[in-house]
Short mmCIF file of N, CA and C in Angstrom, two decimals:
data_model
loop_
_atom_site.label_atom_id
_atom_site.label_comp_id
_atom_site.label_asym_id
_atom_site.label_seq_id
_atom_site.Cartn_x
_atom_site.Cartn_y
_atom_site.Cartn_z
N UNK A 8 8.36 75.17 -36.75
CA UNK A 8 8.09 73.86 -37.31
C UNK A 8 9.21 72.91 -36.94
N UNK A 9 8.83 71.70 -36.54
CA UNK A 9 9.82 70.65 -36.26
C UNK A 9 9.37 69.36 -36.93
N UNK A 10 10.34 68.63 -37.46
CA UNK A 10 10.10 67.29 -37.98
C UNK A 10 10.87 66.32 -37.09
N UNK A 11 10.15 65.39 -36.48
CA UNK A 11 10.75 64.44 -35.54
C UNK A 11 10.72 63.05 -36.15
N UNK A 12 11.90 62.54 -36.50
CA UNK A 12 12.00 61.19 -37.08
C UNK A 12 12.26 60.17 -35.99
N UNK A 13 11.72 58.98 -36.17
CA UNK A 13 11.93 57.91 -35.21
C UNK A 13 11.82 56.56 -35.92
N UNK A 14 12.22 55.50 -35.19
CA UNK A 14 12.04 54.15 -35.71
C UNK A 14 13.30 53.46 -36.16
N UNK A 15 14.42 54.16 -36.17
CA UNK A 15 15.67 53.53 -36.57
C UNK A 15 16.16 52.54 -35.53
N UNK A 16 17.18 51.78 -35.91
CA UNK A 16 17.74 50.82 -34.99
C UNK A 16 18.61 49.81 -35.71
N UNK A 17 18.95 48.76 -34.98
CA UNK A 17 19.78 47.68 -35.51
C UNK A 17 18.88 46.53 -35.94
N UNK A 18 19.07 46.04 -37.15
CA UNK A 18 18.25 44.93 -37.65
C UNK A 18 19.14 44.00 -38.46
N UNK A 19 18.80 42.74 -38.47
CA UNK A 19 19.57 41.76 -39.24
C UNK A 19 19.20 41.84 -40.72
N UNK A 20 20.10 41.44 -41.59
CA UNK A 20 19.75 41.38 -43.03
C UNK A 20 18.50 40.56 -43.25
N UNK A 21 17.65 41.07 -44.12
CA UNK A 21 16.37 40.41 -44.37
C UNK A 21 15.25 40.88 -43.47
N UNK A 22 15.58 41.65 -42.46
CA UNK A 22 14.58 42.12 -41.51
C UNK A 22 13.85 43.36 -41.99
N UNK A 23 13.00 43.89 -41.11
CA UNK A 23 12.16 45.05 -41.44
C UNK A 23 12.23 46.10 -40.34
N UNK A 24 12.03 47.33 -40.75
CA UNK A 24 11.88 48.45 -39.84
C UNK A 24 10.85 49.41 -40.42
N UNK A 25 10.21 50.16 -39.54
CA UNK A 25 9.28 51.19 -39.99
C UNK A 25 9.69 52.53 -39.40
N UNK A 26 10.04 53.46 -40.25
CA UNK A 26 10.39 54.79 -39.81
C UNK A 26 9.16 55.69 -39.84
N UNK A 27 9.13 56.63 -38.91
CA UNK A 27 8.07 57.63 -38.87
C UNK A 27 8.69 59.01 -38.78
N UNK A 28 7.99 59.99 -39.27
CA UNK A 28 8.43 61.39 -39.12
C UNK A 28 7.19 62.24 -38.97
N UNK A 29 7.10 62.92 -37.84
CA UNK A 29 5.93 63.71 -37.53
C UNK A 29 6.27 65.20 -37.54
N UNK A 30 5.43 65.97 -38.18
CA UNK A 30 5.60 67.41 -38.19
C UNK A 30 4.78 68.06 -37.10
N UNK A 31 5.36 69.08 -36.47
CA UNK A 31 4.66 69.81 -35.43
C UNK A 31 4.91 71.30 -35.59
N UNK A 32 4.07 72.10 -34.96
CA UNK A 32 4.21 73.54 -35.07
C UNK A 32 3.10 74.12 -35.94
N UNK A 33 3.28 75.39 -36.35
CA UNK A 33 2.22 76.11 -37.07
C UNK A 33 2.14 75.73 -38.55
N UNK A 34 1.85 74.45 -38.81
CA UNK A 34 1.80 73.93 -40.17
C UNK A 34 0.42 74.15 -40.77
N UNK A 35 0.37 74.83 -41.91
CA UNK A 35 -0.89 74.98 -42.63
C UNK A 35 -1.10 73.85 -43.63
N UNK A 36 -0.03 73.46 -44.29
CA UNK A 36 -0.15 72.42 -45.31
C UNK A 36 1.21 71.81 -45.59
N UNK A 37 1.19 70.52 -45.93
CA UNK A 37 2.41 69.83 -46.35
C UNK A 37 2.20 69.30 -47.75
N UNK A 38 3.10 69.68 -48.66
CA UNK A 38 2.97 69.21 -50.04
C UNK A 38 3.66 67.86 -50.18
N UNK A 39 4.90 67.85 -50.57
CA UNK A 39 5.62 66.59 -50.76
C UNK A 39 6.44 66.23 -49.52
N UNK A 40 6.34 64.98 -49.12
CA UNK A 40 7.22 64.38 -48.10
C UNK A 40 8.27 63.55 -48.83
N UNK A 41 9.44 63.47 -48.21
CA UNK A 41 10.49 62.63 -48.78
C UNK A 41 11.35 62.04 -47.68
N UNK A 42 11.94 60.89 -47.99
CA UNK A 42 12.97 60.30 -47.14
C UNK A 42 14.27 60.30 -47.93
N UNK A 43 15.33 60.75 -47.27
CA UNK A 43 16.68 60.70 -47.79
C UNK A 43 17.52 59.84 -46.86
N UNK A 44 18.67 59.41 -47.35
CA UNK A 44 19.60 58.72 -46.48
C UNK A 44 21.03 59.11 -46.84
N UNK A 45 21.88 58.98 -45.82
CA UNK A 45 23.30 59.28 -46.03
C UNK A 45 24.13 58.22 -45.32
N UNK A 46 24.83 57.43 -46.12
CA UNK A 46 25.71 56.40 -45.59
C UNK A 46 27.08 57.02 -45.31
N UNK A 47 27.87 56.40 -44.43
CA UNK A 47 29.19 56.94 -44.11
C UNK A 47 30.04 57.14 -45.36
N UNK A 48 30.58 58.33 -45.51
CA UNK A 48 31.45 58.62 -46.63
C UNK A 48 30.75 58.85 -47.95
N UNK A 49 29.41 58.89 -47.93
CA UNK A 49 28.67 59.07 -49.18
C UNK A 49 27.78 60.31 -49.10
N UNK A 50 27.31 60.74 -50.25
CA UNK A 50 26.42 61.89 -50.30
C UNK A 50 25.01 61.47 -49.92
N UNK A 51 24.25 62.44 -49.46
CA UNK A 51 22.85 62.19 -49.15
C UNK A 51 22.11 61.89 -50.45
N UNK A 52 21.23 60.87 -50.40
CA UNK A 52 20.49 60.49 -51.59
C UNK A 52 19.01 60.35 -51.29
N UNK A 53 18.20 60.59 -52.30
CA UNK A 53 16.76 60.44 -52.17
C UNK A 53 16.41 58.96 -52.16
N UNK A 54 15.59 58.57 -51.19
CA UNK A 54 15.13 57.19 -51.09
C UNK A 54 13.73 57.06 -51.70
N UNK A 55 12.83 57.94 -51.27
CA UNK A 55 11.46 57.88 -51.76
C UNK A 55 10.77 59.20 -51.45
N UNK A 56 9.75 59.52 -52.24
CA UNK A 56 8.92 60.68 -51.92
C UNK A 56 7.47 60.40 -52.25
N UNK A 57 6.60 61.24 -51.68
CA UNK A 57 5.16 61.06 -51.86
C UNK A 57 4.51 62.43 -51.89
N UNK A 58 3.65 62.65 -52.86
CA UNK A 58 2.97 63.93 -53.01
C UNK A 58 1.72 63.98 -52.13
N UNK A 59 1.12 65.18 -52.07
CA UNK A 59 -0.12 65.35 -51.31
C UNK A 59 -1.17 64.35 -51.78
N UNK A 60 -1.22 64.13 -53.09
CA UNK A 60 -2.23 63.23 -53.64
C UNK A 60 -1.90 61.76 -53.52
N UNK A 61 -0.71 61.45 -53.04
CA UNK A 61 -0.35 60.06 -52.82
C UNK A 61 0.51 59.43 -53.90
N UNK A 62 0.93 60.19 -54.89
CA UNK A 62 1.85 59.65 -55.90
C UNK A 62 3.23 59.43 -55.29
N UNK A 63 3.81 58.30 -55.61
CA UNK A 63 5.09 57.93 -54.98
C UNK A 63 6.19 57.76 -56.02
N UNK A 64 7.41 57.88 -55.51
CA UNK A 64 8.60 57.73 -56.35
C UNK A 64 9.67 57.08 -55.48
N UNK A 65 10.39 56.10 -56.05
CA UNK A 65 11.40 55.37 -55.28
C UNK A 65 12.72 55.33 -56.04
N UNK A 66 13.80 55.29 -55.31
CA UNK A 66 15.09 55.05 -55.95
C UNK A 66 15.13 53.60 -56.40
N UNK A 67 15.93 53.34 -57.39
CA UNK A 67 16.01 51.99 -57.94
C UNK A 67 16.49 50.98 -56.91
N UNK A 68 17.32 51.44 -55.99
CA UNK A 68 17.92 50.53 -55.01
C UNK A 68 16.93 50.03 -53.96
N UNK A 69 15.81 50.73 -53.79
CA UNK A 69 14.85 50.32 -52.75
C UNK A 69 13.50 49.93 -53.33
N UNK A 70 13.29 50.14 -54.61
CA UNK A 70 11.99 49.85 -55.21
C UNK A 70 11.64 48.39 -55.02
N UNK A 71 10.42 48.15 -54.57
CA UNK A 71 9.96 46.78 -54.33
C UNK A 71 10.23 46.29 -52.91
N UNK A 72 11.05 47.02 -52.17
CA UNK A 72 11.35 46.63 -50.79
C UNK A 72 10.84 47.66 -49.78
N UNK A 73 10.84 48.93 -50.16
CA UNK A 73 10.42 50.00 -49.27
C UNK A 73 9.08 50.56 -49.74
N UNK A 74 8.28 51.02 -48.77
CA UNK A 74 7.00 51.66 -49.09
C UNK A 74 6.86 52.94 -48.28
N UNK A 75 6.63 54.04 -48.98
CA UNK A 75 6.40 55.33 -48.32
C UNK A 75 4.90 55.58 -48.27
N UNK A 76 4.44 56.12 -47.14
CA UNK A 76 3.02 56.46 -47.00
C UNK A 76 2.92 57.68 -46.10
N UNK A 77 1.74 58.29 -46.07
CA UNK A 77 1.55 59.48 -45.26
C UNK A 77 0.16 59.51 -44.66
N UNK A 78 0.08 60.21 -43.52
CA UNK A 78 -1.20 60.45 -42.86
C UNK A 78 -1.34 61.96 -42.77
N UNK A 79 -2.12 62.53 -43.64
CA UNK A 79 -2.22 63.99 -43.71
C UNK A 79 -2.86 64.58 -42.44
N UNK A 80 -3.76 63.84 -41.84
CA UNK A 80 -4.41 64.34 -40.63
C UNK A 80 -3.43 64.45 -39.47
N UNK A 81 -2.40 63.61 -39.50
CA UNK A 81 -1.40 63.60 -38.42
C UNK A 81 -0.10 64.30 -38.81
N UNK A 82 -0.04 64.85 -40.03
CA UNK A 82 1.21 65.48 -40.51
C UNK A 82 2.39 64.53 -40.34
N UNK A 83 2.20 63.30 -40.77
CA UNK A 83 3.20 62.26 -40.55
C UNK A 83 3.46 61.47 -41.83
N UNK A 84 4.72 61.10 -42.01
CA UNK A 84 5.11 60.24 -43.12
C UNK A 84 5.77 58.99 -42.55
N UNK A 85 5.63 57.89 -43.27
CA UNK A 85 6.19 56.61 -42.84
C UNK A 85 7.05 56.04 -43.95
N UNK A 86 8.01 55.20 -43.54
CA UNK A 86 8.78 54.44 -44.51
C UNK A 86 8.88 53.01 -43.99
N UNK A 87 8.15 52.12 -44.63
CA UNK A 87 8.22 50.71 -44.29
C UNK A 87 9.35 50.09 -45.10
N UNK A 88 10.32 49.53 -44.40
CA UNK A 88 11.51 48.98 -45.04
C UNK A 88 11.55 47.48 -44.80
N UNK A 89 11.45 46.71 -45.86
CA UNK A 89 11.48 45.25 -45.78
C UNK A 89 12.71 44.72 -46.52
N UNK A 90 13.03 43.48 -46.26
CA UNK A 90 14.16 42.82 -46.92
C UNK A 90 15.41 43.69 -46.86
N UNK A 91 15.71 44.17 -45.69
CA UNK A 91 16.83 45.10 -45.53
C UNK A 91 18.15 44.43 -45.82
N UNK A 92 19.05 45.23 -46.38
CA UNK A 92 20.37 44.75 -46.76
C UNK A 92 21.43 45.59 -46.03
N UNK A 93 22.63 45.07 -45.87
CA UNK A 93 23.69 45.86 -45.22
C UNK A 93 23.91 47.21 -45.91
N UNK A 94 23.73 47.26 -47.20
CA UNK A 94 23.94 48.53 -47.92
C UNK A 94 22.83 49.55 -47.66
N UNK A 95 21.79 49.17 -46.94
CA UNK A 95 20.77 50.13 -46.52
C UNK A 95 21.18 50.88 -45.25
N UNK A 96 22.29 50.48 -44.66
CA UNK A 96 22.78 51.14 -43.46
C UNK A 96 23.09 52.60 -43.75
N UNK A 97 22.47 53.49 -42.98
CA UNK A 97 22.62 54.93 -43.21
C UNK A 97 21.84 55.69 -42.15
N UNK A 98 22.07 56.98 -42.09
CA UNK A 98 21.19 57.87 -41.34
C UNK A 98 20.07 58.29 -42.30
N UNK A 99 18.85 58.10 -41.87
CA UNK A 99 17.69 58.42 -42.70
C UNK A 99 17.08 59.74 -42.22
N UNK A 100 16.83 60.63 -43.17
CA UNK A 100 16.29 61.94 -42.88
C UNK A 100 14.95 62.12 -43.59
N UNK A 101 13.99 62.70 -42.87
CA UNK A 101 12.76 63.08 -43.53
C UNK A 101 12.85 64.54 -43.97
N UNK A 102 12.10 64.85 -44.98
CA UNK A 102 12.10 66.18 -45.58
C UNK A 102 10.68 66.47 -46.03
N UNK A 103 10.26 67.72 -45.86
CA UNK A 103 8.90 68.07 -46.27
C UNK A 103 8.84 69.49 -46.77
N UNK A 104 7.99 69.70 -47.76
CA UNK A 104 7.69 71.03 -48.26
C UNK A 104 6.45 71.51 -47.51
N UNK A 105 6.64 72.52 -46.67
CA UNK A 105 5.61 72.91 -45.72
C UNK A 105 5.25 74.38 -45.92
N UNK A 106 3.96 74.66 -45.77
CA UNK A 106 3.50 76.04 -45.81
C UNK A 106 3.10 76.48 -44.40
N UNK A 107 3.67 77.58 -43.98
CA UNK A 107 3.18 78.26 -42.79
C UNK A 107 2.88 79.71 -43.16
N UNK A 108 2.02 80.35 -42.40
CA UNK A 108 1.68 81.73 -42.70
C UNK A 108 2.87 82.66 -42.51
N UNK A 109 3.84 82.23 -41.70
CA UNK A 109 5.01 83.06 -41.43
C UNK A 109 6.09 82.89 -42.50
N UNK A 110 6.32 81.66 -42.94
CA UNK A 110 7.44 81.38 -43.85
C UNK A 110 7.02 81.15 -45.29
N UNK A 111 5.72 80.97 -45.54
CA UNK A 111 5.29 80.56 -46.87
C UNK A 111 5.73 79.12 -47.12
N UNK A 112 5.95 78.77 -48.40
CA UNK A 112 6.42 77.43 -48.72
C UNK A 112 7.93 77.37 -48.56
N UNK A 113 8.39 76.35 -47.82
CA UNK A 113 9.82 76.09 -47.73
C UNK A 113 10.02 74.64 -47.33
N UNK A 114 11.26 74.15 -47.52
CA UNK A 114 11.59 72.77 -47.17
C UNK A 114 12.16 72.72 -45.75
N UNK A 115 11.75 71.67 -45.04
CA UNK A 115 12.24 71.44 -43.68
C UNK A 115 12.84 70.04 -43.59
N UNK A 116 13.84 69.89 -42.70
CA UNK A 116 14.50 68.61 -42.49
C UNK A 116 14.28 68.11 -41.07
N UNK A 117 14.13 66.79 -40.95
CA UNK A 117 14.15 66.17 -39.65
C UNK A 117 15.58 65.95 -39.20
N UNK A 118 15.75 65.43 -37.98
CA UNK A 118 17.08 65.34 -37.38
C UNK A 118 17.83 64.07 -37.78
N UNK A 119 17.16 63.13 -38.42
CA UNK A 119 17.83 61.89 -38.83
C UNK A 119 17.67 60.79 -37.81
N UNK A 120 17.55 59.58 -38.33
CA UNK A 120 17.49 58.39 -37.47
C UNK A 120 18.37 57.32 -38.11
N UNK A 121 19.19 56.68 -37.27
CA UNK A 121 20.20 55.73 -37.77
C UNK A 121 19.59 54.35 -37.96
N UNK A 122 19.81 53.80 -39.14
CA UNK A 122 19.42 52.42 -39.45
C UNK A 122 20.70 51.63 -39.72
N UNK A 123 20.89 50.57 -38.96
CA UNK A 123 22.06 49.71 -39.13
C UNK A 123 21.59 48.31 -39.45
N UNK A 124 22.02 47.80 -40.58
CA UNK A 124 21.65 46.44 -41.00
C UNK A 124 22.91 45.58 -40.92
N UNK A 125 22.91 44.68 -39.95
CA UNK A 125 24.11 43.88 -39.71
C UNK A 125 23.75 42.61 -38.96
N UNK A 126 24.50 41.56 -39.22
CA UNK A 126 24.30 40.32 -38.48
C UNK A 126 25.27 40.25 -37.31
#
């Protein structure tokens, strides 16, 4: 199983970016998807998550600005980030609870994609 994150880059304050993370390999099912981020010198923190049924949860710092969504047919999760602020600068990681016949249920991490918000 591999999770491939993409969509990061440099954006000005107030701008938008859309992150994607696609799962590949012998995936039978994906339960919860999540996005985490880690800023320089800080611990990794949960940004948002979404269940199989579509229930979402956001950190207070991004609520109202970010939207998490998923495409179950494509084994993909998205993070639409609007009204970006310099404090959103971080490496963003996707995470998923995945079932395979070999491993059962376990959590997998993507490789991270860098988001830099700066003028």
